[in-house]
Short mmCIF file of N, CA and C in Angstrom, two decimals:
data_model
loop_
_atom_site.label_atom_id
_atom_site.label_comp_id
_atom_site.label_asym_id
_atom_site.label_seq_id
_atom_site.Cartn_x
_atom_site.Cartn_y
_atom_site.Cartn_z
N MET A 1 20.69 8.83 11.90
CA MET A 1 19.37 8.85 11.29
C MET A 1 19.45 8.06 9.98
N ALA A 2 18.49 7.18 9.78
CA ALA A 2 18.48 6.36 8.56
C ALA A 2 18.09 7.22 7.38
N SER A 3 18.72 6.93 6.25
CA SER A 3 18.37 7.71 5.06
C SER A 3 17.06 7.20 4.48
N LYS A 4 16.28 8.09 3.98
CA LYS A 4 14.97 7.76 3.44
C LYS A 4 15.08 7.59 1.94
N VAL A 5 14.42 6.58 1.45
CA VAL A 5 14.40 6.34 0.01
C VAL A 5 13.45 7.34 -0.62
N LEU A 6 13.91 8.04 -1.61
CA LEU A 6 13.08 9.05 -2.26
C LEU A 6 12.50 8.52 -3.56
N GLY A 7 11.29 8.95 -3.87
CA GLY A 7 10.66 8.61 -5.15
C GLY A 7 10.33 7.15 -5.31
N ARG A 8 10.02 6.77 -6.53
CA ARG A 8 9.71 5.38 -6.83
C ARG A 8 10.97 4.54 -6.70
N PRO A 9 10.80 3.30 -6.20
CA PRO A 9 12.00 2.46 -6.07
C PRO A 9 12.55 2.08 -7.43
N THR A 10 13.85 1.90 -7.49
CA THR A 10 14.47 1.46 -8.74
C THR A 10 14.23 -0.03 -8.92
N ASN A 11 14.53 -0.53 -10.11
CA ASN A 11 14.27 -1.93 -10.42
C ASN A 11 14.98 -2.91 -9.50
N ASP A 12 16.12 -2.53 -8.95
CA ASP A 12 16.86 -3.45 -8.09
C ASP A 12 16.41 -3.38 -6.62
N LYS A 13 15.43 -2.56 -6.34
CA LYS A 13 14.92 -2.41 -4.98
C LYS A 13 13.49 -2.91 -4.91
N LEU A 14 12.88 -2.67 -3.78
CA LEU A 14 11.51 -3.08 -3.55
C LEU A 14 10.60 -2.62 -4.70
N ILE A 15 9.83 -3.53 -5.21
CA ILE A 15 8.86 -3.19 -6.25
C ILE A 15 7.51 -3.05 -5.57
N LEU A 16 6.95 -1.88 -5.65
CA LEU A 16 5.63 -1.63 -5.06
C LEU A 16 4.56 -2.17 -5.99
N SER A 17 3.58 -2.81 -5.40
CA SER A 17 2.42 -3.22 -6.18
C SER A 17 1.18 -2.67 -5.51
N LYS A 18 0.21 -2.35 -6.31
CA LYS A 18 -1.04 -1.83 -5.78
C LYS A 18 -1.66 -2.83 -4.81
N ASP A 19 -1.64 -4.11 -5.15
CA ASP A 19 -2.21 -5.13 -4.27
C ASP A 19 -1.54 -5.14 -2.90
N ASP A 20 -0.22 -5.08 -2.88
CA ASP A 20 0.52 -5.08 -1.60
C ASP A 20 0.19 -3.83 -0.78
N ILE A 21 0.12 -2.71 -1.45
CA ILE A 21 -0.20 -1.46 -0.75
C ILE A 21 -1.61 -1.53 -0.16
N LEU A 22 -2.56 -2.05 -0.94
CA LEU A 22 -3.94 -2.16 -0.46
C LEU A 22 -4.05 -3.16 0.69
N LYS A 23 -3.31 -4.25 0.64
CA LYS A 23 -3.32 -5.21 1.76
C LYS A 23 -2.84 -4.54 3.03
N GLU A 24 -1.78 -3.77 2.92
CA GLU A 24 -1.26 -3.07 4.09
C GLU A 24 -2.23 -2.00 4.56
N ALA A 25 -2.85 -1.29 3.63
CA ALA A 25 -3.84 -0.26 3.99
C ALA A 25 -5.02 -0.89 4.73
N LEU A 26 -5.48 -2.05 4.26
CA LEU A 26 -6.59 -2.73 4.92
C LEU A 26 -6.18 -3.17 6.33
N LYS A 27 -4.97 -3.66 6.47
CA LYS A 27 -4.46 -4.06 7.78
C LYS A 27 -4.44 -2.87 8.74
N ILE A 28 -3.94 -1.75 8.27
CA ILE A 28 -3.90 -0.54 9.10
C ILE A 28 -5.31 -0.08 9.45
N LEU A 29 -6.19 -0.07 8.47
CA LEU A 29 -7.57 0.36 8.72
C LEU A 29 -8.25 -0.57 9.72
N ASP A 30 -8.04 -1.87 9.59
CA ASP A 30 -8.62 -2.84 10.52
C ASP A 30 -8.11 -2.62 11.94
N GLU A 31 -6.83 -2.37 12.07
CA GLU A 31 -6.20 -2.27 13.39
C GLU A 31 -6.33 -0.89 14.04
N GLN A 32 -6.30 0.17 13.21
CA GLN A 32 -6.22 1.51 13.78
C GLN A 32 -7.39 2.42 13.43
N GLY A 33 -8.28 1.96 12.59
CA GLY A 33 -9.41 2.78 12.19
C GLY A 33 -9.05 3.80 11.14
N GLU A 34 -10.03 4.58 10.75
CA GLU A 34 -9.83 5.56 9.68
C GLU A 34 -8.74 6.56 10.00
N SER A 35 -8.69 7.02 11.23
CA SER A 35 -7.69 8.03 11.58
C SER A 35 -6.26 7.48 11.50
N GLY A 36 -6.11 6.16 11.57
CA GLY A 36 -4.78 5.56 11.48
C GLY A 36 -4.28 5.37 10.07
N LEU A 37 -5.17 5.47 9.10
CA LEU A 37 -4.79 5.24 7.71
C LEU A 37 -4.25 6.53 7.09
N SER A 38 -2.95 6.54 6.86
CA SER A 38 -2.33 7.71 6.25
C SER A 38 -1.25 7.27 5.28
N PHE A 39 -0.93 8.15 4.34
CA PHE A 39 0.16 7.87 3.41
C PHE A 39 1.49 7.75 4.15
N ARG A 40 1.63 8.51 5.21
CA ARG A 40 2.88 8.47 5.98
C ARG A 40 3.09 7.07 6.58
N LYS A 41 2.04 6.50 7.18
CA LYS A 41 2.17 5.16 7.76
C LYS A 41 2.37 4.11 6.68
N LEU A 42 1.66 4.23 5.59
CA LEU A 42 1.84 3.28 4.49
C LEU A 42 3.25 3.37 3.93
N ALA A 43 3.72 4.59 3.72
CA ALA A 43 5.06 4.78 3.17
C ALA A 43 6.12 4.19 4.10
N LYS A 44 5.94 4.37 5.39
CA LYS A 44 6.88 3.82 6.36
C LYS A 44 6.91 2.30 6.28
N ALA A 45 5.76 1.67 6.10
CA ALA A 45 5.70 0.21 6.01
C ALA A 45 6.49 -0.33 4.82
N PHE A 46 6.59 0.46 3.76
CA PHE A 46 7.31 0.04 2.55
C PHE A 46 8.67 0.71 2.40
N ASN A 47 9.00 1.59 3.34
CA ASN A 47 10.27 2.32 3.31
C ASN A 47 10.43 3.13 2.01
N VAL A 48 9.35 3.81 1.67
CA VAL A 48 9.35 4.70 0.50
C VAL A 48 8.66 6.01 0.89
N THR A 49 8.59 6.92 -0.03
CA THR A 49 7.91 8.19 0.23
C THR A 49 6.42 8.05 -0.07
N ALA A 50 5.68 8.97 0.48
CA ALA A 50 4.24 9.00 0.23
C ALA A 50 3.95 9.19 -1.26
N MET A 51 4.76 9.97 -1.94
CA MET A 51 4.56 10.20 -3.38
C MET A 51 4.72 8.90 -4.17
N ALA A 52 5.62 8.03 -3.75
CA ALA A 52 5.79 6.75 -4.43
C ALA A 52 4.51 5.93 -4.31
N LEU A 53 3.89 5.98 -3.16
CA LEU A 53 2.63 5.25 -2.96
C LEU A 53 1.51 5.85 -3.80
N LYS A 54 1.44 7.17 -3.79
CA LYS A 54 0.38 7.84 -4.56
C LYS A 54 0.49 7.50 -6.04
N HIS A 55 1.68 7.30 -6.51
CA HIS A 55 1.87 6.91 -7.90
C HIS A 55 1.15 5.59 -8.21
N HIS A 56 1.11 4.70 -7.24
CA HIS A 56 0.52 3.38 -7.45
C HIS A 56 -0.96 3.29 -7.10
N VAL A 57 -1.40 4.05 -6.12
CA VAL A 57 -2.78 3.88 -5.63
C VAL A 57 -3.65 5.13 -5.74
N GLY A 58 -3.10 6.24 -6.10
CA GLY A 58 -3.91 7.45 -6.22
C GLY A 58 -4.11 8.12 -4.87
N SER A 59 -5.23 8.75 -4.72
CA SER A 59 -5.53 9.52 -3.51
C SER A 59 -5.98 8.60 -2.36
N ARG A 60 -6.13 9.19 -1.20
CA ARG A 60 -6.63 8.45 -0.04
C ARG A 60 -8.04 7.92 -0.34
N GLN A 61 -8.85 8.73 -0.98
CA GLN A 61 -10.21 8.31 -1.35
C GLN A 61 -10.15 7.14 -2.33
N ASP A 62 -9.20 7.15 -3.25
CA ASP A 62 -9.04 6.03 -4.17
C ASP A 62 -8.68 4.75 -3.42
N ILE A 63 -7.84 4.88 -2.40
CA ILE A 63 -7.48 3.72 -1.59
C ILE A 63 -8.72 3.16 -0.91
N ILE A 64 -9.49 4.04 -0.30
CA ILE A 64 -10.68 3.59 0.43
C ILE A 64 -11.68 2.94 -0.53
N LYS A 65 -11.88 3.53 -1.71
CA LYS A 65 -12.78 2.91 -2.69
C LYS A 65 -12.27 1.53 -3.10
N SER A 66 -10.98 1.39 -3.26
CA SER A 66 -10.41 0.08 -3.59
C SER A 66 -10.61 -0.92 -2.46
N LEU A 67 -10.51 -0.46 -1.22
CA LEU A 67 -10.72 -1.35 -0.08
C LEU A 67 -12.17 -1.82 -0.01
N VAL A 68 -13.10 -0.94 -0.34
CA VAL A 68 -14.52 -1.33 -0.40
C VAL A 68 -14.70 -2.42 -1.46
N GLU A 69 -14.05 -2.25 -2.60
CA GLU A 69 -14.12 -3.26 -3.68
C GLU A 69 -13.60 -4.60 -3.18
N ILE A 70 -12.48 -4.58 -2.48
CA ILE A 70 -11.87 -5.81 -1.98
C ILE A 70 -12.77 -6.49 -0.94
N VAL A 71 -13.22 -5.73 0.02
CA VAL A 71 -13.99 -6.30 1.14
C VAL A 71 -15.32 -6.88 0.68
N TYR A 72 -15.98 -6.22 -0.26
CA TYR A 72 -17.32 -6.66 -0.68
C TYR A 72 -17.33 -7.37 -2.03
N LYS A 73 -16.17 -7.80 -2.48
CA LYS A 73 -16.04 -8.39 -3.82
C LYS A 73 -17.00 -9.54 -4.08
N ASN A 74 -17.16 -10.45 -3.15
CA ASN A 74 -17.98 -11.65 -3.37
C ASN A 74 -19.28 -11.66 -2.59
N VAL A 75 -19.73 -10.51 -2.15
CA VAL A 75 -20.91 -10.44 -1.29
C VAL A 75 -22.17 -10.97 -1.97
N ASN A 76 -22.23 -10.92 -3.28
CA ASN A 76 -23.43 -11.37 -4.01
C ASN A 76 -23.35 -12.82 -4.48
N GLU A 77 -22.27 -13.50 -4.16
CA GLU A 77 -22.12 -14.88 -4.61
C GLU A 77 -22.95 -15.82 -3.76
N ILE A 78 -23.93 -16.44 -4.38
CA ILE A 78 -24.78 -17.41 -3.70
C ILE A 78 -25.13 -18.53 -4.66
N THR A 79 -25.57 -19.63 -4.08
CA THR A 79 -26.11 -20.72 -4.90
C THR A 79 -27.48 -20.29 -5.36
N ILE A 80 -27.75 -20.44 -6.63
CA ILE A 80 -29.04 -20.03 -7.19
C ILE A 80 -30.16 -20.85 -6.54
N THR A 81 -31.17 -20.14 -6.09
CA THR A 81 -32.33 -20.78 -5.49
C THR A 81 -33.57 -19.98 -5.86
N SER A 82 -34.69 -20.64 -5.88
CA SER A 82 -35.93 -19.94 -6.20
C SER A 82 -36.63 -19.47 -4.92
N ASN A 83 -36.05 -19.80 -3.78
CA ASN A 83 -36.64 -19.44 -2.50
C ASN A 83 -36.14 -18.06 -2.08
N SER A 84 -37.01 -17.08 -2.10
CA SER A 84 -36.61 -15.70 -1.78
C SER A 84 -36.11 -15.55 -0.36
N LYS A 85 -36.71 -16.28 0.59
CA LYS A 85 -36.26 -16.19 1.98
C LYS A 85 -34.82 -16.69 2.11
N ASP A 86 -34.53 -17.81 1.46
CA ASP A 86 -33.15 -18.34 1.52
C ASP A 86 -32.16 -17.39 0.87
N THR A 87 -32.58 -16.80 -0.25
CA THR A 87 -31.69 -15.86 -0.94
C THR A 87 -31.42 -14.63 -0.08
N ILE A 88 -32.45 -14.07 0.51
CA ILE A 88 -32.28 -12.90 1.39
C ILE A 88 -31.38 -13.26 2.56
N ARG A 89 -31.63 -14.39 3.19
CA ARG A 89 -30.85 -14.85 4.34
C ARG A 89 -29.37 -14.97 3.96
N THR A 90 -29.11 -15.59 2.82
CA THR A 90 -27.72 -15.79 2.39
C THR A 90 -27.04 -14.47 2.06
N LEU A 91 -27.73 -13.61 1.31
CA LEU A 91 -27.13 -12.33 0.93
C LEU A 91 -26.82 -11.47 2.16
N LEU A 92 -27.78 -11.39 3.08
CA LEU A 92 -27.55 -10.59 4.28
C LEU A 92 -26.46 -11.22 5.16
N GLY A 93 -26.42 -12.54 5.19
CA GLY A 93 -25.35 -13.22 5.93
C GLY A 93 -23.99 -12.93 5.33
N ASN A 94 -23.91 -12.94 4.00
CA ASN A 94 -22.65 -12.59 3.33
C ASN A 94 -22.20 -11.19 3.71
N TYR A 95 -23.14 -10.25 3.67
CA TYR A 95 -22.83 -8.87 4.03
C TYR A 95 -22.35 -8.79 5.48
N CYS A 96 -23.07 -9.47 6.34
CA CYS A 96 -22.74 -9.45 7.77
C CYS A 96 -21.32 -9.99 8.00
N LYS A 97 -20.97 -11.05 7.32
CA LYS A 97 -19.62 -11.63 7.45
C LYS A 97 -18.55 -10.63 7.00
N CYS A 98 -18.84 -9.88 5.94
CA CYS A 98 -17.89 -8.85 5.48
C CYS A 98 -17.67 -7.79 6.56
N VAL A 99 -18.77 -7.37 7.19
CA VAL A 99 -18.68 -6.36 8.25
C VAL A 99 -17.90 -6.91 9.44
N PHE A 100 -18.14 -8.17 9.80
CA PHE A 100 -17.42 -8.78 10.91
C PHE A 100 -15.91 -8.76 10.64
N ARG A 101 -15.52 -9.07 9.41
CA ARG A 101 -14.09 -9.14 9.08
C ARG A 101 -13.44 -7.76 9.02
N HIS A 102 -14.18 -6.77 8.51
CA HIS A 102 -13.59 -5.44 8.29
C HIS A 102 -14.58 -4.33 8.69
N PRO A 103 -14.88 -4.20 9.99
CA PRO A 103 -15.90 -3.23 10.42
C PRO A 103 -15.57 -1.79 10.08
N ASN A 104 -14.28 -1.43 10.05
CA ASN A 104 -13.94 -0.04 9.77
C ASN A 104 -14.23 0.35 8.33
N VAL A 105 -14.14 -0.59 7.41
CA VAL A 105 -14.52 -0.30 6.02
C VAL A 105 -16.02 -0.05 5.97
N SER A 106 -16.78 -0.85 6.70
CA SER A 106 -18.23 -0.69 6.72
C SER A 106 -18.65 0.63 7.37
N ARG A 107 -17.93 1.02 8.41
CA ARG A 107 -18.23 2.32 9.04
C ARG A 107 -18.02 3.47 8.05
N LEU A 108 -16.97 3.36 7.26
CA LEU A 108 -16.72 4.38 6.24
C LEU A 108 -17.86 4.44 5.23
N LEU A 109 -18.39 3.28 4.86
CA LEU A 109 -19.52 3.23 3.93
C LEU A 109 -20.74 3.97 4.48
N LEU A 110 -20.98 3.79 5.77
CA LEU A 110 -22.15 4.41 6.38
C LEU A 110 -22.01 5.92 6.53
N THR A 111 -20.77 6.40 6.52
CA THR A 111 -20.56 7.85 6.65
C THR A 111 -20.31 8.54 5.32
N ASP A 112 -19.97 7.76 4.29
CA ASP A 112 -19.68 8.34 2.98
C ASP A 112 -20.34 7.48 1.90
N HIS A 113 -21.53 7.86 1.50
CA HIS A 113 -22.30 7.07 0.54
C HIS A 113 -21.68 7.05 -0.85
N SER A 114 -20.72 7.92 -1.12
CA SER A 114 -20.07 7.88 -2.42
C SER A 114 -19.20 6.63 -2.57
N LEU A 115 -18.94 5.93 -1.47
CA LEU A 115 -18.15 4.71 -1.50
C LEU A 115 -18.96 3.48 -1.92
N ILE A 116 -20.27 3.64 -1.93
CA ILE A 116 -21.12 2.50 -2.31
C ILE A 116 -20.88 2.17 -3.77
N ASN A 117 -20.46 0.93 -4.01
CA ASN A 117 -20.08 0.52 -5.36
C ASN A 117 -21.16 -0.34 -6.02
N LYS A 118 -20.90 -0.78 -7.22
CA LYS A 118 -21.87 -1.57 -7.99
C LYS A 118 -22.25 -2.85 -7.26
N GLU A 119 -21.27 -3.49 -6.64
CA GLU A 119 -21.53 -4.75 -5.92
C GLU A 119 -22.56 -4.53 -4.81
N LEU A 120 -22.43 -3.45 -4.08
CA LEU A 120 -23.37 -3.16 -2.99
C LEU A 120 -24.72 -2.70 -3.51
N ILE A 121 -24.73 -1.97 -4.61
CA ILE A 121 -26.00 -1.58 -5.23
C ILE A 121 -26.73 -2.82 -5.72
N ASP A 122 -26.00 -3.75 -6.35
CA ASP A 122 -26.61 -5.00 -6.81
C ASP A 122 -27.15 -5.81 -5.62
N LEU A 123 -26.43 -5.80 -4.52
CA LEU A 123 -26.88 -6.49 -3.31
C LEU A 123 -28.22 -5.91 -2.84
N THR A 124 -28.29 -4.61 -2.74
CA THR A 124 -29.52 -3.95 -2.30
C THR A 124 -30.67 -4.25 -3.27
N ASN A 125 -30.40 -4.16 -4.55
CA ASN A 125 -31.46 -4.42 -5.54
C ASN A 125 -31.94 -5.86 -5.47
N SER A 126 -31.04 -6.79 -5.28
CA SER A 126 -31.43 -8.19 -5.18
C SER A 126 -32.29 -8.43 -3.94
N ILE A 127 -31.88 -7.86 -2.82
CA ILE A 127 -32.67 -8.00 -1.58
C ILE A 127 -34.06 -7.39 -1.78
N ARG A 128 -34.13 -6.24 -2.40
CA ARG A 128 -35.43 -5.61 -2.66
C ARG A 128 -36.30 -6.46 -3.58
N THR A 129 -35.71 -6.98 -4.63
CA THR A 129 -36.47 -7.82 -5.57
C THR A 129 -37.06 -9.03 -4.85
N HIS A 130 -36.25 -9.68 -4.03
CA HIS A 130 -36.74 -10.86 -3.31
C HIS A 130 -37.73 -10.48 -2.21
N ALA A 131 -37.55 -9.35 -1.58
CA ALA A 131 -38.51 -8.89 -0.56
C ALA A 131 -39.85 -8.57 -1.19
N ILE A 132 -39.84 -7.94 -2.35
CA ILE A 132 -41.09 -7.64 -3.07
C ILE A 132 -41.82 -8.93 -3.42
N SER A 133 -41.08 -9.93 -3.87
CA SER A 133 -41.73 -11.20 -4.22
C SER A 133 -42.30 -11.90 -2.99
N LEU A 134 -41.70 -11.70 -1.84
CA LEU A 134 -42.21 -12.32 -0.61
C LEU A 134 -43.55 -11.72 -0.17
N VAL A 135 -43.67 -10.41 -0.27
CA VAL A 135 -44.89 -9.75 0.23
C VAL A 135 -45.87 -9.42 -0.88
N ASN A 136 -45.50 -9.67 -2.12
CA ASN A 136 -46.37 -9.41 -3.28
C ASN A 136 -46.87 -7.99 -3.37
N ASP A 137 -46.03 -7.04 -2.95
CA ASP A 137 -46.39 -5.63 -3.03
C ASP A 137 -45.09 -4.83 -3.10
N GLU A 138 -44.96 -3.99 -4.11
CA GLU A 138 -43.70 -3.26 -4.31
C GLU A 138 -43.38 -2.32 -3.16
N THR A 139 -44.33 -1.52 -2.75
CA THR A 139 -44.09 -0.54 -1.69
C THR A 139 -43.74 -1.24 -0.39
N GLU A 140 -44.52 -2.25 -0.01
CA GLU A 140 -44.23 -2.96 1.24
C GLU A 140 -42.95 -3.79 1.14
N GLY A 141 -42.67 -4.31 -0.04
CA GLY A 141 -41.45 -5.08 -0.24
C GLY A 141 -40.22 -4.22 -0.05
N ILE A 142 -40.24 -3.01 -0.60
CA ILE A 142 -39.11 -2.09 -0.42
C ILE A 142 -38.97 -1.70 1.04
N LEU A 143 -40.09 -1.44 1.71
CA LEU A 143 -40.07 -1.12 3.13
C LEU A 143 -39.50 -2.30 3.94
N PHE A 144 -39.97 -3.50 3.63
CA PHE A 144 -39.47 -4.70 4.32
C PHE A 144 -37.96 -4.85 4.08
N ALA A 145 -37.52 -4.66 2.87
CA ALA A 145 -36.09 -4.75 2.55
C ALA A 145 -35.30 -3.73 3.36
N ASP A 146 -35.80 -2.50 3.42
CA ASP A 146 -35.11 -1.46 4.20
C ASP A 146 -34.99 -1.85 5.67
N VAL A 147 -36.04 -2.45 6.23
CA VAL A 147 -36.04 -2.85 7.64
C VAL A 147 -35.01 -3.95 7.88
N ILE A 148 -34.98 -4.96 7.03
CA ILE A 148 -34.03 -6.06 7.28
C ILE A 148 -32.59 -5.65 6.98
N VAL A 149 -32.40 -4.73 6.05
CA VAL A 149 -31.05 -4.22 5.80
C VAL A 149 -30.59 -3.40 7.00
N ASP A 150 -31.48 -2.57 7.56
CA ASP A 150 -31.12 -1.79 8.75
C ASP A 150 -30.81 -2.71 9.93
N TYR A 151 -31.61 -3.77 10.11
CA TYR A 151 -31.34 -4.74 11.17
C TYR A 151 -29.94 -5.33 10.97
N THR A 152 -29.61 -5.69 9.74
CA THR A 152 -28.32 -6.31 9.44
C THR A 152 -27.17 -5.35 9.73
N HIS A 153 -27.30 -4.09 9.29
CA HIS A 153 -26.26 -3.09 9.58
C HIS A 153 -26.05 -2.98 11.09
N GLY A 154 -27.15 -2.79 11.80
CA GLY A 154 -27.06 -2.60 13.25
C GLY A 154 -26.43 -3.79 13.95
N PHE A 155 -26.91 -4.98 13.61
CA PHE A 155 -26.37 -6.18 14.25
C PHE A 155 -24.89 -6.35 13.92
N ALA A 156 -24.55 -6.27 12.66
CA ALA A 156 -23.17 -6.52 12.24
C ALA A 156 -22.20 -5.53 12.86
N LEU A 157 -22.55 -4.26 12.85
CA LEU A 157 -21.65 -3.25 13.43
C LEU A 157 -21.55 -3.40 14.94
N ALA A 158 -22.66 -3.72 15.60
CA ALA A 158 -22.61 -3.93 17.04
C ALA A 158 -21.74 -5.14 17.38
N ALA A 159 -21.94 -6.22 16.66
CA ALA A 159 -21.17 -7.44 16.92
C ALA A 159 -19.69 -7.23 16.61
N ALA A 160 -19.39 -6.55 15.52
CA ALA A 160 -17.99 -6.33 15.13
C ALA A 160 -17.29 -5.35 16.06
N SER A 161 -18.04 -4.53 16.76
CA SER A 161 -17.46 -3.52 17.64
C SER A 161 -17.24 -4.02 19.06
N GLN A 162 -17.68 -5.23 19.35
CA GLN A 162 -17.55 -5.76 20.71
C GLN A 162 -16.09 -5.88 21.11
N ASN A 163 -15.77 -5.33 22.24
CA ASN A 163 -14.42 -5.49 22.78
C ASN A 163 -14.39 -6.56 23.86
N GLU A 164 -15.57 -6.86 24.38
CA GLU A 164 -15.66 -7.88 25.42
C GLU A 164 -17.06 -8.45 25.40
N LYS A 165 -17.27 -9.48 26.22
CA LYS A 165 -18.58 -10.11 26.28
C LYS A 165 -19.63 -9.12 26.78
N THR A 166 -20.81 -9.22 26.20
CA THR A 166 -21.95 -8.46 26.70
C THR A 166 -22.70 -9.35 27.67
N ASP A 167 -23.80 -8.86 28.22
CA ASP A 167 -24.63 -9.69 29.09
C ASP A 167 -25.16 -10.90 28.34
N LEU A 168 -25.25 -10.79 27.01
CA LEU A 168 -25.74 -11.89 26.18
C LEU A 168 -24.61 -12.78 25.70
N GLY A 169 -23.39 -12.46 26.03
CA GLY A 169 -22.24 -13.20 25.51
C GLY A 169 -21.71 -12.48 24.28
N VAL A 170 -20.79 -13.12 23.59
CA VAL A 170 -20.24 -12.55 22.37
C VAL A 170 -21.19 -12.84 21.22
N LEU A 171 -21.58 -11.79 20.50
CA LEU A 171 -22.48 -11.97 19.37
C LEU A 171 -21.73 -12.60 18.20
N THR A 172 -22.38 -13.54 17.52
CA THR A 172 -21.76 -14.25 16.41
C THR A 172 -22.67 -14.22 15.19
N ILE A 173 -22.18 -14.75 14.09
CA ILE A 173 -22.99 -14.84 12.88
C ILE A 173 -24.20 -15.73 13.12
N ASN A 174 -24.08 -16.73 13.99
CA ASN A 174 -25.23 -17.58 14.31
C ASN A 174 -26.33 -16.79 15.01
N ASP A 175 -25.95 -15.84 15.84
CA ASP A 175 -26.94 -14.97 16.48
C ASP A 175 -27.65 -14.12 15.43
N PHE A 176 -26.89 -13.65 14.43
CA PHE A 176 -27.51 -12.90 13.35
C PHE A 176 -28.55 -13.77 12.63
N TYR A 177 -28.16 -15.00 12.31
CA TYR A 177 -29.08 -15.89 11.59
C TYR A 177 -30.33 -16.18 12.42
N LYS A 178 -30.21 -16.30 13.73
CA LYS A 178 -31.39 -16.50 14.58
C LYS A 178 -32.35 -15.33 14.42
N GLY A 179 -31.80 -14.12 14.45
CA GLY A 179 -32.64 -12.93 14.32
C GLY A 179 -33.27 -12.79 12.94
N ILE A 180 -32.49 -12.97 11.89
CA ILE A 180 -33.04 -12.81 10.55
C ILE A 180 -34.03 -13.93 10.23
N ASP A 181 -33.76 -15.14 10.75
CA ASP A 181 -34.71 -16.24 10.56
C ASP A 181 -36.04 -15.93 11.25
N TRP A 182 -35.97 -15.34 12.44
CA TRP A 182 -37.18 -14.98 13.17
C TRP A 182 -37.98 -13.96 12.37
N ILE A 183 -37.30 -12.97 11.80
CA ILE A 183 -37.98 -11.95 10.99
C ILE A 183 -38.58 -12.57 9.74
N LEU A 184 -37.79 -13.36 9.01
CA LEU A 184 -38.27 -13.97 7.76
C LEU A 184 -39.42 -14.94 7.99
N ALA A 185 -39.48 -15.59 9.15
CA ALA A 185 -40.57 -16.52 9.45
C ALA A 185 -41.90 -15.81 9.58
N ARG A 186 -41.88 -14.53 9.78
CA ARG A 186 -43.11 -13.76 9.97
C ARG A 186 -43.65 -13.16 8.67
N VAL A 187 -42.97 -13.43 7.60
CA VAL A 187 -43.41 -12.91 6.29
C VAL A 187 -44.10 -14.01 5.52
#
């Protein structure tokens, strides 16, 4: 039986970094889902104890919050434009691409709203602001924003969850843009 390294590694051994641990955690979450993400699996990947990992990354919830930060870090980055339709399209496309890359992080967001961070709140507020300007009515603008955000969640999660071709083929980001463009053309 191989001996297990106890505690934090010494200076002459593997140096744990929060970034490396989070990269591995994201890999596990992507491949195995939420139930696959455990300190035991992470510790095994680094040949250390779970306590050594906790020293660097905190609790499991802290890891998941950090993964949300990583996955959605640049979701609000767009070229400045005065066209609200283009801005909405780009922002929702950015979000959709994040979900495509890491659907299990997005599933966690939908089940635990405490994971919603400033970046995602800013995204929602920006979409609402632009939706209000499109329809020239605050109440209807917020309703319109809610509808297109729900469409985006549904499409992105369905597309990211595909294990095989559907009757429509494999859904892509271009399919998302066709749908959102159709919706935006009616406003």
